GROMACS .gro file of C-alpha atoms in nm:
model
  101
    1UNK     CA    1  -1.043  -1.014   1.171
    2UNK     CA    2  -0.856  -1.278   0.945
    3UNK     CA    3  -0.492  -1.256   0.933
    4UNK     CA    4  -0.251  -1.357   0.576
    5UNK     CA    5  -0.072  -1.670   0.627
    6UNK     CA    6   0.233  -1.803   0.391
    7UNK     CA    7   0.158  -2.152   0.254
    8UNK     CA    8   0.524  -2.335   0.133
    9UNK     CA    9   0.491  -2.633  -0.034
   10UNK     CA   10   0.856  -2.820  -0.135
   11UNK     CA   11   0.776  -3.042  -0.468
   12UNK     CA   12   0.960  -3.436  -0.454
   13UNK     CA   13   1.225  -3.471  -0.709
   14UNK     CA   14   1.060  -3.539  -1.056
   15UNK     CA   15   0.751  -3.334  -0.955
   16UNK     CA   16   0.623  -3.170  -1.294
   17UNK     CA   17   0.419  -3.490  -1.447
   18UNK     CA   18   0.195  -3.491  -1.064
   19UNK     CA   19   0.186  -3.072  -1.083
   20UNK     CA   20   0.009  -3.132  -1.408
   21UNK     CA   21  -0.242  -3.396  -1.328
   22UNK     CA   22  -0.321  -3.228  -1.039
   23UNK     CA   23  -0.314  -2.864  -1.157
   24UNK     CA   24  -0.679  -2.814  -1.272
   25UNK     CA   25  -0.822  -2.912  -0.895
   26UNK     CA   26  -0.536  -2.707  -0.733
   27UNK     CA   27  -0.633  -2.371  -0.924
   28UNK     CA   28  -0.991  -2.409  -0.883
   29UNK     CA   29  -0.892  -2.404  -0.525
   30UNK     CA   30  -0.707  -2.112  -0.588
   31UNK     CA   31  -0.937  -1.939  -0.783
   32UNK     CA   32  -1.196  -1.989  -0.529
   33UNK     CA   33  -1.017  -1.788  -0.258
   34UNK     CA   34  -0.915  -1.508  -0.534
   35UNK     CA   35  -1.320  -1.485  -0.560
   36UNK     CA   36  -1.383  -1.481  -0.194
   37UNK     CA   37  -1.134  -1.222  -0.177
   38UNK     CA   38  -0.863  -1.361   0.076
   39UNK     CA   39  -0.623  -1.455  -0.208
   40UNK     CA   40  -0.339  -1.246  -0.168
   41UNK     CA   41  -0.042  -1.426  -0.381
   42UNK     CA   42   0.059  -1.796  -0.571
   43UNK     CA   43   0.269  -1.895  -0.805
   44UNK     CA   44   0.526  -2.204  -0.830
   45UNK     CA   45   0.889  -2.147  -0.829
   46UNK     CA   46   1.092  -2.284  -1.065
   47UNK     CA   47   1.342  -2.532  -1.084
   48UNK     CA   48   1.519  -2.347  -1.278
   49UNK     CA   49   1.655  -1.976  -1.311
   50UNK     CA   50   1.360  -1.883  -1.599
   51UNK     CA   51   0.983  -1.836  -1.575
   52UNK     CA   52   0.902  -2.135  -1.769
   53UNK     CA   53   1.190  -2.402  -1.651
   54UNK     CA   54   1.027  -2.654  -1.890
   55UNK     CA   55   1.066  -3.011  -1.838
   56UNK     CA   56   1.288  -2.864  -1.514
   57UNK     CA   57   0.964  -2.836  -1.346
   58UNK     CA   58   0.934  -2.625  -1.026
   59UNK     CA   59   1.077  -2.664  -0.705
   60UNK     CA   60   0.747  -2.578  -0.507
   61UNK     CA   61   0.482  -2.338  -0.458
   62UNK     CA   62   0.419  -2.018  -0.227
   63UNK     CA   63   0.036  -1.897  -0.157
   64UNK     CA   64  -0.039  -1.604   0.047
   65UNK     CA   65  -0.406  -1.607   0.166
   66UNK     CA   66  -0.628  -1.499   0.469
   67UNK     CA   67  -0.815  -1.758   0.712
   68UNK     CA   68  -0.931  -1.730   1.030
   69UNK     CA   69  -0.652  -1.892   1.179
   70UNK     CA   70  -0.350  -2.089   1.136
   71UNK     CA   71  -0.528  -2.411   1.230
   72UNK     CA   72  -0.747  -2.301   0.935
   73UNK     CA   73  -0.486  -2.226   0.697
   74UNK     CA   74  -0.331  -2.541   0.766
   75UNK     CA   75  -0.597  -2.789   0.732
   76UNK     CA   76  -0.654  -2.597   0.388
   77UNK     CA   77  -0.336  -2.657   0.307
   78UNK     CA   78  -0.286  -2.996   0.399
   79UNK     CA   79  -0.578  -3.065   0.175
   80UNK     CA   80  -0.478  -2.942  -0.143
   81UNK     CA   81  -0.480  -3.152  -0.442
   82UNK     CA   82  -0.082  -3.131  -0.478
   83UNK     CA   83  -0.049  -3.317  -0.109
   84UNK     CA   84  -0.280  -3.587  -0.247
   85UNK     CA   85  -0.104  -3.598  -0.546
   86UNK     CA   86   0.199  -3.647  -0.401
   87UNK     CA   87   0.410  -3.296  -0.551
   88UNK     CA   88   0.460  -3.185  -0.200
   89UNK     CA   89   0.740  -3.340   0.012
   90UNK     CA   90   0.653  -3.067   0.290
   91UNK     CA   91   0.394  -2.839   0.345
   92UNK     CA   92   0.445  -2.522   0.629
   93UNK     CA   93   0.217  -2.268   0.680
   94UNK     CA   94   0.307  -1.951   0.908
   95UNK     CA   95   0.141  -1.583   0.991
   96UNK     CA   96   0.231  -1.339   0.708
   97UNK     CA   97   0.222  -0.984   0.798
   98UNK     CA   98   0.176  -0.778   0.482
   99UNK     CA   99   0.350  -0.418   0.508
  100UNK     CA  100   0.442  -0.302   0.134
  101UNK     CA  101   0.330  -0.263  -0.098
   0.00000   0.00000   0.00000
């Protein structure tokens, strides 16, 4: 049985031009796991207090998703086309136990 883990990623200052260069590979990932079924959550946050922050940008990203295991989840993570990019400063990745809804 695969377990949910949280994926963090914290953007460097300035982040929004890399986000968008790198956006198209980073949502096919994304979308890829949403059609395998293990995609439970993603979305940036923003940089702002709004839903579209503009040229604020976003502050980082959250994904939700189910692997095998955390070394899994992590070298997923770690190979995302925002760390290559350079958007994320930090990535983490811990166990996410889904309760509600």
């Amino acid at each position: 049985m695969n377990l949910f883990y949280a994926i963090v990623g914290e953007d460097v200052p300035d982040s929004l031009d890399k986000r968008l260069a790198a956006r198209p590979e980073h949502l096919a990932r994304l979308n890829q796991l949403r059609d395998e079924g293990r995609l439970l959550l993603a979305g940036p946050f923003p940089a702002s207090d709004s839903p579209d922050p503009g040229p604020a940008g976003f502050s980082g990203s959250l994904i939700v998703a189910d692997f095998p295991s955390l070394e899994k989840a992590r070298t997923w993570a770690n190979a995302d086309p925002y760390v290559a990019a350079g958007v994320y400063s930090r990535v983490s990745v811990k166990p996410f136990k889904k309760v509600l809804p």
